[in-house]
Amino acid sequence: MADGAGPGDGRPDPGTATDPDTTRPDTEQPDTEQPDTEPPDSEQPDTAPPETGTGQDPGPPAAALAEGAGPPLAEPRGGAASDPEAALSWSDTRQQAPGARRSRRPAGRSDVPAPLRVASEICARMLVIAAGLALMIFLVIQLRVVVIPVAIAVLLAALLAPLVQWLHDRRVPRGAATGLVMVTGLAALGGLLTLVVDTLVDGTADLIGQLTISVASLQGLVDATPFQVDVEQLGNQLLETLQDNQQTLTSGAVSTATTVGEVLAGFALCLFALIFMLYDGRRMWGFLRLLAPVGRRERVDVAGRRAFASLVGYVRATVLVAIVDATGIGLGLWITGVPLALPLTALVFVGAFIPIVGAVVTGAIAVLIALVANGLGTALIVLGVVLAVQQLESHVLQPVLLGRAVRLHPLAVALAVAAGVVIAGIVGALLAVPLLAVLTAAVRSLVAPREVAPEDVDPLRPRDGNPPAELTGRS
């Protein structure tokens, strides 16, 4: 046996067979003595590698590794085959040698528990989405002079586009139909505003006279309660406050010249955008849908058509509900002789565009004016009229007029109105629910398993606002 070789150095024993065809790696042979078929030690070439200076033998011969031989066979009893240092030396050498089979190590595991890792990933994505929404809201607020007029123009286009299409279907050129609708609408709006303003100016003097007469009756009603309130003193304090702050109010009105300019600029932009939406809305949408990926462009086209159809249904139903509310409450105010009946009617009409909150606020204002001007009996009658009209709206008009075009949960509507008020005040409350209706219709179309072709969806027909049941798989 060559110098430096021994039973504990991890190399095969000369008396042990090392044929690669009969020896399998990582397989331990029975503990039996093998016949001596190798030449004597003196005839074996010394293949031991040089010492590495670490005090340990580097492992099996290179010739054995080149032939792909496996680990050494089991040593006879009493040998050093179970020496851990020798086994480690062989394992390291086998993994580093070329052509040798590598052992598979288990994949490393993270020290973070799986539930905590999943929760952190979800929170990170939610933070990114929240940051994007916050940036979008910030940009909308900064560009409100542009965004609000364009949004109002979209609402008016949803209201007037069916009329333009009706005229165009009867062989009226689209340009002429658009001009006719715009002129008629502006004339009606201008006449209504003129009538409301004139009535408000003329009725303010009558209202002040009614308030002076009603102070004594209100004082008598308050004296009948356990609360000690001087109504006349409260009225005098209100007048004194107005007189003391008259200069401040005047300077504030002067300082709002910039706001008036913004309103006029917004009105001009709204009018300009509305004309082009009515005249060339289809081509504008055709350009916008090119922003979608090619593979999803057809589904996005269908979703956009359904979203606008839902908006058409919402605006149409809201206008009809507002007309019914204003007519019913206005007749009640006129019959009972409440002053400022026409301005209050216009206020009820505008308030109907803000769901839930608008009807309550405008109805409360009408009842309060009736109480102050005409007394408790008239106020109770007006209250009964307001409640009856609102019940008719909630249980008959909205389910019948909205139908399947707009399906929104009352809680979602309330939350949308609240969020709109917080973000943009009255304008936000006015635009929150239409935006929610558009997004709901678009999402329902995009998540539907199947959809029809874009040509089969009419964006001006409210019943096309949602996919049919056979496409969504719902009964």
CSV table of C-alpha atoms in Angstrom, one decimal:
chain,number,residue,atom,x,y,z
A,1,MET,CA,0.0,0.0,0.0
A,2,ALA,CA,1.3,3.5,-0.9
A,3,ASP,CA,2.6,5.9,1.7
A,4,GLY,CA,-0.1,8.2,3.1
A,5,ALA,CA,-3.0,5.9,2.3
A,6,GLY,CA,-4.9,4.2,5.1
A,7,PRO,CA,-8.4,2.9,5.9
A,8,GLY,CA,-9.5,6.2,7.3
A,9,ASP,CA,-8.5,8.5,4.5
A,10,GLY,CA,-11.7,8.0,2.5
A,11,ARG,CA,-10.1,6.3,-0.5
A,12,PRO,CA,-11.1,2.8,-1.7
A,13,ASP,CA,-9.3,-0.1,-0.3
A,14,PRO,CA,-7.0,-1.9,-2.8
A,15,GLY,CA,-8.8,-5.1,-1.9
A,16,THR,CA,-12.2,-3.7,-2.8
A,17,ALA,CA,-13.8,-3.8,-6.2
A,18,THR,CA,-14.2,-0.3,-7.8
A,19,ASP,CA,-15.8,-1.3,-11.1
A,20,PRO,CA,-18.2,1.6,-12.0
A,21,ASP,CA,-20.5,-0.9,-13.8
A,22,THR,CA,-21.2,-2.8,-10.6
A,23,THR,CA,-20.9,-0.1,-8.0
A,24,ARG,CA,-23.8,2.4,-7.5
A,25,PRO,CA,-23.3,5.8,-5.8
A,26,ASP,CA,-24.7,6.3,-2.3
A,27,THR,CA,-25.5,2.6,-2.0
A,28,GLU,CA,-24.0,0.6,0.9
A,29,GLN,CA,-22.8,-2.9,0.2
A,30,PRO,CA,-23.2,-5.8,2.6
A,31,ASP,CA,-20.6,-6.1,5.2
A,32,THR,CA,-18.7,-9.0,3.7
A,33,GLU,CA,-15.1,-9.5,2.7
A,34,GLN,CA,-14.4,-9.2,-1.0
A,35,PRO,CA,-12.1,-11.5,-2.9
A,36,ASP,CA,-8.6,-10.1,-3.5
A,37,THR,CA,-8.6,-9.6,-7.3
A,38,GLU,CA,-6.3,-6.6,-7.5
A,39,PRO,CA,-2.5,-6.8,-8.0
A,40,PRO,CA,-0.3,-6.5,-5.0
A,41,ASP,CA,0.4,-3.1,-3.5
A,42,SER,CA,3.8,-3.0,-4.9
A,43,GLU,CA,2.4,-3.0,-8.5
A,44,GLN,CA,-0.2,-0.3,-7.9
A,45,PRO,CA,0.8,3.2,-9.0
A,46,ASP,CA,0.8,5.8,-6.3
A,47,THR,CA,-2.1,8.0,-7.3
A,48,ALA,CA,-2.5,9.9,-4.0
A,49,PRO,CA,-2.7,13.6,-4.6
A,50,PRO,CA,-0.2,15.8,-2.9
A,51,GLU,CA,-0.9,17.0,0.6
A,52,THR,CA,-2.9,20.3,0.8
A,53,GLY,CA,-1.4,21.3,4.1
A,54,THR,CA,-4.7,21.2,6.0
A,55,GLY,CA,-4.0,18.0,7.8
A,56,GLN,CA,-6.8,16.1,5.9
A,57,ASP,CA,-6.6,13.9,2.9
A,58,PRO,CA,-8.4,15.6,-0.1
A,59,GLY,CA,-10.4,12.5,-1.0
A,60,PRO,CA,-10.5,9.7,-3.6
A,61,PRO,CA,-8.2,9.5,-6.5
A,62,ALA,CA,-8.8,11.6,-9.6
A,63,ALA,CA,-9.0,8.6,-11.9
A,64,ALA,CA,-11.8,7.2,-9.9
A,65,LEU,CA,-13.6,10.5,-10.0
A,66,ALA,CA,-13.1,10.9,-13.7
A,67,GLU,CA,-14.7,7.4,-14.3
A,68,GLY,CA,-17.8,8.5,-12.4
A,69,ALA,CA,-17.2,6.1,-9.5
A,70,GLY,CA,-19.3,6.5,-6.5
A,71,PRO,CA,-18.5,6.6,-2.8
A,72,PRO,CA,-16.3,3.8,-1.4
A,73,LEU,CA,-17.8,0.5,-0.5
A,74,ALA,CA,-18.3,-0.4,3.1
A,75,GLU,CA,-15.1,-1.2,4.9
A,76,PRO,CA,-14.7,-4.4,6.8
A,77,ARG,CA,-15.8,-4.6,10.4
A,78,GLY,CA,-13.7,-2.5,12.6
A,79,GLY,CA,-12.7,-0.2,9.7
A,80,ALA,CA,-12.9,3.6,9.7
A,81,ALA,CA,-15.7,3.9,7.1
A,82,SER,CA,-18.0,5.5,9.7
A,83,ASP,CA,-15.5,8.4,10.4
A,84,PRO,CA,-17.5,11.7,9.9
A,85,GLU,CA,-14.5,13.6,8.7
A,86,ALA,CA,-13.8,11.0,6.0
A,87,ALA,CA,-17.4,11.0,4.9
A,88,LEU,CA,-17.4,14.9,4.7
A,89,SER,CA,-14.2,14.9,2.7
A,90,TRP,CA,-15.7,12.5,0.2
A,91,SER,CA,-18.9,14.4,-0.1
A,92,ASP,CA,-17.2,17.7,-0.7
A,93,THR,CA,-14.9,16.2,-3.3
A,94,ARG,CA,-17.7,14.4,-5.1
A,95,GLN,CA,-19.7,17.6,-5.4
A,96,GLN,CA,-16.8,19.6,-6.7
A,97,ALA,CA,-15.5,17.0,-9.1
A,98,PRO,CA,-16.6,17.4,-12.8
A,99,GLY,CA,-18.9,14.7,-14.1
A,100,ALA,CA,-19.9,13.6,-10.6
A,101,ARG,CA,-23.6,13.5,-9.7
A,102,ARG,CA,-24.6,16.5,-7.5
A,103,SER,CA,-26.8,16.0,-4.5
A,104,ARG,CA,-30.0,17.9,-4.2
A,105,ARG,CA,-30.2,20.2,-1.3
A,106,PRO,CA,-33.6,21.4,0.2
A,107,ALA,CA,-34.7,24.9,-0.9
A,108,GLY,CA,-34.0,27.6,1.6
A,109,ARG,CA,-37.0,28.7,3.7
A,110,SER,CA,-37.8,32.2,4.8
A,111,ASP,CA,-37.7,33.1,8.5
A,112,VAL,CA,-40.9,35.2,8.0
A,113,PRO,CA,-44.1,33.2,8.7
A,114,ALA,CA,-46.3,32.7,5.6
A,115,PRO,CA,-49.4,34.6,7.0
A,116,LEU,CA,-47.2,37.6,7.8
A,117,ARG,CA,-45.5,37.6,4.4
A,118,VAL,CA,-48.9,37.4,2.6
A,119,ALA,CA,-50.4,40.2,4.7
A,120,SER,CA,-47.3,42.4,4.1
A,121,GLU,CA,-47.5,41.9,0.3
A,122,ILE,CA,-51.2,42.7,0.3
A,123,CYS,CA,-50.6,45.8,2.4
A,124,ALA,CA,-47.8,47.0,0.1
A,125,ARG,CA,-50.1,46.7,-2.9
A,126,MET,CA,-52.9,48.5,-1.2
A,127,LEU,CA,-50.5,51.3,-0.3
A,128,VAL,CA,-49.5,51.6,-3.9
A,129,ILE,CA,-53.2,51.7,-5.0
A,130,ALA,CA,-54.0,54.3,-2.3
A,131,ALA,CA,-51.1,56.4,-3.4
A,132,GLY,CA,-52.3,56.3,-7.0
A,133,LEU,CA,-55.8,57.3,-6.0
A,134,ALA,CA,-54.6,60.1,-3.8
A,135,LEU,CA,-52.5,61.4,-6.7
A,136,MET,CA,-55.4,61.2,-9.1
A,137,ILE,CA,-57.7,63.1,-6.6
A,138,PHE,CA,-55.1,65.7,-6.1
A,139,LEU,CA,-54.8,66.3,-9.8
A,140,VAL,CA,-58.5,66.5,-10.2
A,141,ILE,CA,-58.7,69.1,-7.4
A,142,GLN,CA,-55.9,71.1,-8.9
A,143,LEU,CA,-57.6,71.0,-12.4
A,144,ARG,CA,-61.1,71.5,-11.1
A,145,VAL,CA,-61.6,74.5,-13.4
A,146,VAL,CA,-61.3,72.0,-16.3
A,147,VAL,CA,-62.5,68.8,-14.9
A,148,ILE,CA,-65.8,70.0,-13.5
A,149,PRO,CA,-67.1,71.7,-16.7
A,150,VAL,CA,-66.1,68.6,-18.8
A,151,ALA,CA,-67.9,66.3,-16.3
A,152,ILE,CA,-71.0,68.5,-16.4
A,153,ALA,CA,-70.8,68.5,-20.2
A,154,VAL,CA,-70.7,64.6,-20.2
A,155,LEU,CA,-73.9,64.6,-18.1
A,156,LEU,CA,-75.6,67.0,-20.4
A,157,ALA,CA,-74.5,65.0,-23.4
A,158,ALA,CA,-76.0,61.9,-21.9
A,159,LEU,CA,-79.3,63.8,-21.5
A,160,LEU,CA,-79.3,65.5,-24.9
A,161,ALA,CA,-77.6,62.9,-27.2
A,162,PRO,CA,-80.7,60.7,-27.6
A,163,LEU,CA,-82.6,63.8,-28.8
A,164,VAL,CA,-79.9,64.6,-31.3
A,165,GLN,CA,-79.9,61.0,-32.5
A,166,TRP,CA,-83.7,61.0,-32.8
A,167,LEU,CA,-83.5,64.1,-35.1
A,168,HIS,CA,-80.6,62.6,-37.1
A,169,ASP,CA,-82.6,59.4,-37.7
A,170,ARG,CA,-85.3,61.5,-39.2
A,171,ARG,CA,-82.9,62.8,-41.9
A,172,VAL,CA,-81.9,66.0,-40.0
A,173,PRO,CA,-78.1,66.6,-40.5
A,174,ARG,CA,-76.2,66.0,-37.3
A,175,GLY,CA,-74.8,69.5,-37.3
A,176,ALA,CA,-78.2,71.0,-37.7
A,177,ALA,CA,-79.7,68.7,-35.0
A,178,THR,CA,-76.9,69.6,-32.6
A,179,GLY,CA,-77.4,73.3,-33.2
A,180,LEU,CA,-81.2,73.0,-32.8
A,181,VAL,CA,-80.9,71.1,-29.5
A,182,MET,CA,-78.3,73.5,-28.1
A,183,VAL,CA,-80.3,76.6,-29.0
A,184,THR,CA,-83.5,75.2,-27.6
A,185,GLY,CA,-81.8,74.0,-24.4
A,186,LEU,CA,-80.0,77.3,-23.8
A,187,ALA,CA,-83.3,79.2,-24.4
A,188,ALA,CA,-85.2,77.1,-21.9
A,189,LEU,CA,-82.4,77.3,-19.3
A,190,GLY,CA,-82.1,81.1,-19.7
A,191,GLY,CA,-85.8,81.6,-19.4
A,192,LEU,CA,-86.1,79.4,-16.4
A,193,LEU,CA,-83.2,81.2,-14.6
A,194,THR,CA,-84.7,84.6,-15.5
A,195,LEU,CA,-88.1,83.6,-14.0
A,196,VAL,CA,-86.5,82.2,-10.9
A,197,VAL,CA,-84.3,85.2,-10.2
A,198,ASP,CA,-87.2,87.7,-10.8
A,199,THR,CA,-89.5,85.8,-8.5
A,200,LEU,CA,-86.8,85.6,-5.9
A,201,VAL,CA,-86.2,89.3,-6.0
A,202,ASP,CA,-89.8,90.2,-5.9
A,203,GLY,CA,-90.7,87.7,-3.2
A,204,THR,CA,-87.9,88.6,-0.8
A,205,ALA,CA,-89.8,91.8,0.3
A,206,ASP,CA,-93.0,89.8,0.9
A,207,LEU,CA,-91.0,87.2,2.8
A,208,ILE,CA,-89.5,89.9,5.1
A,209,GLY,CA,-93.0,91.3,5.8
A,210,GLN,CA,-94.3,87.8,6.6
A,211,LEU,CA,-91.4,87.2,8.9
A,212,THR,CA,-92.2,90.4,10.8
A,213,ILE,CA,-95.8,89.4,11.3
A,214,SER,CA,-94.9,85.8,12.2
A,215,VAL,CA,-92.5,86.8,15.0
A,216,ALA,CA,-95.3,87.3,17.5
A,217,SER,CA,-96.9,83.9,16.6
A,218,LEU,CA,-93.6,82.1,16.9
A,219,GLN,CA,-93.0,83.7,20.3
A,220,GLY,CA,-96.4,82.4,21.4
A,221,LEU,CA,-95.5,78.9,20.3
A,222,VAL,CA,-92.1,79.1,22.0
A,223,ASP,CA,-93.7,80.3,25.3
A,224,ALA,CA,-95.9,77.2,25.3
A,225,THR,CA,-92.8,75.1,25.6
A,226,PRO,CA,-90.6,74.6,28.7
A,227,PHE,CA,-87.8,76.5,26.9
A,228,GLN,CA,-87.3,80.2,27.6
A,229,VAL,CA,-86.4,81.7,24.2
A,230,ASP,CA,-86.9,85.3,23.1
A,231,VAL,CA,-87.6,85.1,19.4
A,232,GLU,CA,-87.6,88.9,19.0
A,233,GLN,CA,-84.2,89.1,20.6
A,234,LEU,CA,-82.8,86.5,18.3
A,235,GLY,CA,-84.1,88.4,15.3
A,236,ASN,CA,-82.6,91.6,16.5
A,237,GLN,CA,-79.2,89.9,17.1
A,238,LEU,CA,-79.3,88.5,13.5
A,239,LEU,CA,-80.0,91.9,12.0
A,240,GLU,CA,-77.2,93.5,14.1
A,241,THR,CA,-74.8,90.8,12.9
A,242,LEU,CA,-75.7,91.4,9.3
A,243,GLN,CA,-75.2,95.2,9.8
A,244,ASP,CA,-71.9,94.8,11.6
A,245,ASN,CA,-70.5,92.5,8.9
A,246,GLN,CA,-71.9,94.4,5.9
A,247,GLN,CA,-68.4,95.7,5.1
A,248,THR,CA,-66.9,92.3,5.3
A,249,LEU,CA,-69.6,90.8,3.1
A,250,THR,CA,-69.1,93.5,0.6
A,251,SER,CA,-65.3,93.1,0.4
A,252,GLY,CA,-65.8,89.3,0.2
A,253,ALA,CA,-68.2,89.8,-2.7
A,254,VAL,CA,-65.6,92.0,-4.4
A,255,SER,CA,-62.8,89.4,-3.8
A,256,THR,CA,-64.9,86.7,-5.5
A,257,ALA,CA,-64.3,88.4,-8.9
A,258,THR,CA,-61.8,85.7,-9.6
A,259,THR,CA,-64.3,83.0,-8.7
A,260,VAL,CA,-66.9,84.6,-11.0
A,261,GLY,CA,-64.3,84.6,-13.8
A,262,GLU,CA,-63.7,80.9,-13.2
A,263,VAL,CA,-67.4,80.2,-13.3
A,264,LEU,CA,-67.7,82.1,-16.6
A,265,ALA,CA,-64.7,80.3,-18.1
A,266,GLY,CA,-66.1,77.0,-16.9
A,267,PHE,CA,-69.4,77.7,-18.5
A,268,ALA,CA,-67.8,78.5,-21.8
A,269,LEU,CA,-65.7,75.3,-21.6
A,270,CYS,CA,-68.7,73.2,-20.8
A,271,LEU,CA,-70.7,74.7,-23.7
A,272,PHE,CA,-67.8,74.1,-26.1
A,273,ALA,CA,-67.2,70.5,-25.0
A,274,LEU,CA,-70.9,69.8,-25.1
A,275,ILE,CA,-71.2,70.9,-28.7
A,276,PHE,CA,-68.4,68.5,-29.8
A,277,MET,CA,-69.7,65.7,-27.7
A,278,LEU,CA,-73.1,65.9,-29.3
A,279,TYR,CA,-71.8,66.3,-32.8
A,280,ASP,CA,-68.7,64.0,-32.9
A,281,GLY,CA,-69.0,61.9,-29.8
A,282,ARG,CA,-68.7,58.5,-31.6
A,283,ARG,CA,-65.4,59.4,-33.2
A,284,MET,CA,-64.0,60.8,-30.0
A,285,TRP,CA,-64.8,57.5,-28.2
A,286,GLY,CA,-63.2,55.6,-31.2
A,287,PHE,CA,-60.0,57.5,-30.5
A,288,LEU,CA,-60.0,57.0,-26.7
A,289,ARG,CA,-60.5,53.2,-27.1
A,290,LEU,CA,-57.2,53.0,-29.0
A,291,LEU,CA,-55.5,53.6,-25.7
A,292,ALA,CA,-56.5,50.1,-24.6
A,293,PRO,CA,-54.4,47.0,-25.4
A,294,VAL,CA,-55.1,45.4,-28.7
A,295,GLY,CA,-56.1,42.1,-27.2
A,296,ARG,CA,-58.7,43.8,-24.9
A,297,ARG,CA,-59.8,46.6,-27.1
A,298,GLU,CA,-63.1,45.0,-28.1
A,299,ARG,CA,-64.1,44.3,-24.5
A,300,VAL,CA,-63.1,47.8,-23.5
A,301,ASP,CA,-65.3,49.1,-26.4
A,302,VAL,CA,-68.2,47.1,-25.1
A,303,ALA,CA,-67.6,48.2,-21.5
A,304,GLY,CA,-67.5,51.9,-22.5
A,305,ARG,CA,-70.7,51.6,-24.5
A,306,ARG,CA,-72.5,50.0,-21.5
A,307,ALA,CA,-71.1,52.6,-19.2
A,308,PHE,CA,-72.5,55.4,-21.3
A,309,ALA,CA,-75.8,53.6,-21.7
A,310,SER,CA,-76.0,53.4,-17.9
A,311,LEU,CA,-75.2,57.1,-17.6
A,312,VAL,CA,-78.0,57.9,-20.1
A,313,GLY,CA,-80.4,55.9,-18.0
A,314,TYR,CA,-79.3,57.5,-14.8
A,315,VAL,CA,-79.5,61.1,-16.1
A,316,ARG,CA,-82.9,60.5,-17.7
A,317,ALA,CA,-84.4,58.9,-14.7
A,318,THR,CA,-82.9,61.6,-12.4
A,319,VAL,CA,-84.4,64.4,-14.5
A,320,LEU,CA,-87.8,62.8,-14.5
A,321,VAL,CA,-87.7,62.3,-10.8
A,322,ALA,CA,-86.6,65.9,-10.3
A,323,ILE,CA,-89.5,67.2,-12.4
A,324,VAL,CA,-92.0,65.1,-10.4
A,325,ASP,CA,-90.5,66.3,-7.1
A,326,ALA,CA,-90.4,69.9,-8.1
A,327,THR,CA,-94.0,69.8,-9.5
A,328,GLY,CA,-95.5,68.1,-6.5
A,329,ILE,CA,-93.8,70.2,-3.8
A,330,GLY,CA,-94.2,73.4,-5.9
A,331,LEU,CA,-98.0,72.8,-6.1
A,332,GLY,CA,-98.1,72.2,-2.4
A,333,LEU,CA,-96.3,75.4,-1.7
A,334,TRP,CA,-98.4,77.4,-4.2
A,335,ILE,CA,-101.7,76.0,-2.8
A,336,THR,CA,-100.8,76.7,0.8
A,337,GLY,CA,-99.7,80.3,-0.1
A,338,VAL,CA,-96.1,80.0,1.0
A,339,PRO,CA,-94.0,82.9,-0.3
A,340,LEU,CA,-91.1,82.2,-2.7
A,341,ALA,CA,-92.9,79.1,-4.1
A,342,LEU,CA,-91.2,79.3,-7.5
A,343,PRO,CA,-87.6,79.7,-6.2
A,344,LEU,CA,-88.2,76.9,-3.7
A,345,THR,CA,-89.5,74.7,-6.6
A,346,ALA,CA,-86.3,75.4,-8.6
A,347,LEU,CA,-84.3,74.5,-5.5
A,348,VAL,CA,-86.1,71.2,-5.1
A,349,PHE,CA,-85.4,70.4,-8.8
A,350,VAL,CA,-81.7,71.0,-8.4
A,351,GLY,CA,-81.6,69.2,-5.1
A,352,ALA,CA,-83.1,66.0,-6.7
A,353,PHE,CA,-79.8,65.5,-8.6
A,354,ILE,CA,-78.1,64.7,-5.2
A,355,PRO,CA,-79.6,61.4,-4.1
A,356,ILE,CA,-80.8,61.1,-0.5
A,357,VAL,CA,-79.3,64.3,0.8
A,358,GLY,CA,-80.7,66.7,-1.7
A,359,ALA,CA,-84.4,65.8,-1.2
A,360,VAL,CA,-84.1,66.0,2.6
A,361,VAL,CA,-82.3,69.3,2.6
A,362,THR,CA,-84.6,71.1,0.1
A,363,GLY,CA,-87.7,69.7,1.7
A,364,ALA,CA,-86.5,70.9,5.1
A,365,ILE,CA,-85.9,74.4,3.7
A,366,ALA,CA,-89.4,74.5,2.3
A,367,VAL,CA,-91.0,73.4,5.6
A,368,LEU,CA,-88.9,75.9,7.5
A,369,ILE,CA,-90.0,78.8,5.3
A,370,ALA,CA,-93.6,77.7,5.5
A,371,LEU,CA,-93.3,77.6,9.3
A,372,VAL,CA,-91.8,81.1,9.6
A,373,ALA,CA,-94.1,82.7,7.0
A,374,ASN,CA,-97.4,81.0,7.4
A,375,GLY,CA,-97.4,79.3,10.8
A,376,LEU,CA,-97.4,75.8,12.2
A,377,GLY,CA,-100.5,74.6,10.4
A,378,THR,CA,-99.2,75.4,6.9
A,379,ALA,CA,-95.8,74.0,7.8
A,380,LEU,CA,-97.4,70.6,8.8
A,381,ILE,CA,-99.3,70.5,5.5
A,382,VAL,CA,-96.1,71.3,3.5
A,383,LEU,CA,-94.3,68.6,5.5
A,384,GLY,CA,-96.9,66.0,4.6
A,385,VAL,CA,-96.6,67.0,0.9
A,386,VAL,CA,-92.8,66.6,1.0
A,387,LEU,CA,-93.0,63.2,2.7
A,388,ALA,CA,-95.6,62.0,0.2
A,389,VAL,CA,-93.6,63.1,-2.8
A,390,GLN,CA,-90.4,61.5,-1.4
A,391,GLN,CA,-92.2,58.2,-0.8
A,392,LEU,CA,-93.5,58.3,-4.3
A,393,GLU,CA,-90.0,58.9,-5.6
A,394,SER,CA,-88.3,56.1,-3.5
A,395,HIS,CA,-90.9,53.3,-4.0
A,396,VAL,CA,-92.3,54.0,-7.5
A,397,LEU,CA,-90.3,56.4,-9.6
A,398,GLN,CA,-86.8,55.2,-9.1
A,399,PRO,CA,-87.5,51.5,-9.4
A,400,VAL,CA,-89.6,52.0,-12.5
A,401,LEU,CA,-87.5,54.6,-14.3
A,402,LEU,CA,-84.1,53.3,-13.4
A,403,GLY,CA,-84.9,49.7,-13.8
A,404,ARG,CA,-82.0,47.5,-14.8
A,405,ALA,CA,-80.0,50.4,-16.3
A,406,VAL,CA,-78.6,51.4,-13.0
A,407,ARG,CA,-78.3,48.9,-10.2
A,408,LEU,CA,-76.7,50.5,-7.2
A,409,HIS,CA,-77.0,49.6,-3.5
A,410,PRO,CA,-78.4,52.3,-1.3
A,411,LEU,CA,-75.4,52.0,1.0
A,412,ALA,CA,-73.0,52.5,-2.0
A,413,VAL,CA,-75.0,55.6,-3.0
A,414,ALA,CA,-74.8,57.1,0.5
A,415,LEU,CA,-71.1,56.4,0.8
A,416,ALA,CA,-70.5,57.9,-2.7
A,417,VAL,CA,-72.4,61.1,-1.8
A,418,ALA,CA,-70.5,61.4,1.5
A,419,ALA,CA,-67.2,61.0,-0.2
A,420,GLY,CA,-68.1,63.5,-2.9
A,421,VAL,CA,-69.1,66.1,-0.3
A,422,VAL,CA,-65.8,65.6,1.6
A,423,ILE,CA,-63.7,65.8,-1.6
A,424,ALA,CA,-65.4,68.5,-3.6
A,425,GLY,CA,-68.4,69.8,-1.7
A,426,ILE,CA,-71.7,70.2,-3.5
A,427,VAL,CA,-70.2,69.6,-6.9
A,428,GLY,CA,-68.6,66.3,-5.6
A,429,ALA,CA,-72.0,65.2,-4.3
A,430,LEU,CA,-73.6,66.0,-7.7
A,431,LEU,CA,-71.0,64.0,-9.6
A,432,ALA,CA,-70.3,61.1,-7.2
A,433,VAL,CA,-73.3,58.9,-8.0
A,434,PRO,CA,-73.1,59.2,-11.8
A,435,LEU,CA,-69.4,58.3,-11.6
A,436,LEU,CA,-70.2,55.3,-9.5
A,437,ALA,CA,-72.9,54.2,-12.0
A,438,VAL,CA,-70.5,54.4,-14.9
A,439,LEU,CA,-67.7,52.5,-13.1
A,440,THR,CA,-70.2,49.8,-11.9
A,441,ALA,CA,-71.5,49.2,-15.4
A,442,ALA,CA,-67.9,49.1,-16.9
A,443,VAL,CA,-66.7,46.6,-14.3
A,444,ARG,CA,-69.7,44.4,-14.7
A,445,SER,CA,-69.0,44.2,-18.4
A,446,LEU,CA,-65.3,43.6,-18.1
A,447,VAL,CA,-65.7,40.7,-15.6
A,448,ALA,CA,-68.5,39.0,-17.5
A,449,PRO,CA,-67.4,35.6,-18.8
A,450,ARG,CA,-68.8,36.4,-22.3
A,451,GLU,CA,-69.8,39.6,-24.1
A,452,VAL,CA,-71.5,40.5,-27.3
A,453,ALA,CA,-70.0,42.4,-30.2
A,454,PRO,CA,-69.6,46.2,-29.8
A,455,GLU,CA,-72.1,46.7,-32.6
A,456,ASP,CA,-74.8,45.0,-30.6
A,457,VAL,CA,-74.6,47.5,-27.8
A,458,ASP,CA,-76.4,50.8,-28.2
A,459,PRO,CA,-74.8,53.5,-25.9
A,460,LEU,CA,-78.0,55.6,-26.1
A,461,ARG,CA,-80.3,52.8,-24.9
A,462,PRO,CA,-80.4,52.5,-21.1
A,463,ARG,CA,-81.4,48.8,-21.1
A,464,ASP,CA,-78.0,48.0,-22.6
A,465,GLY,CA,-76.3,49.4,-19.6
A,466,ASN,CA,-75.7,45.9,-18.1
A,467,PRO,CA,-74.9,42.5,-19.7
A,468,PRO,CA,-77.9,40.2,-19.9
A,469,ALA,CA,-78.2,37.3,-17.5
A,470,GLU,CA,-77.3,34.6,-20.0
A,471,LEU,CA,-73.9,36.2,-20.5
A,472,THR,CA,-73.1,36.7,-16.8
A,473,GLY,CA,-74.3,33.3,-15.7
A,474,ARG,CA,-76.7,34.8,-13.2
A,475,SER,CA,-80.4,34.1,-13.0
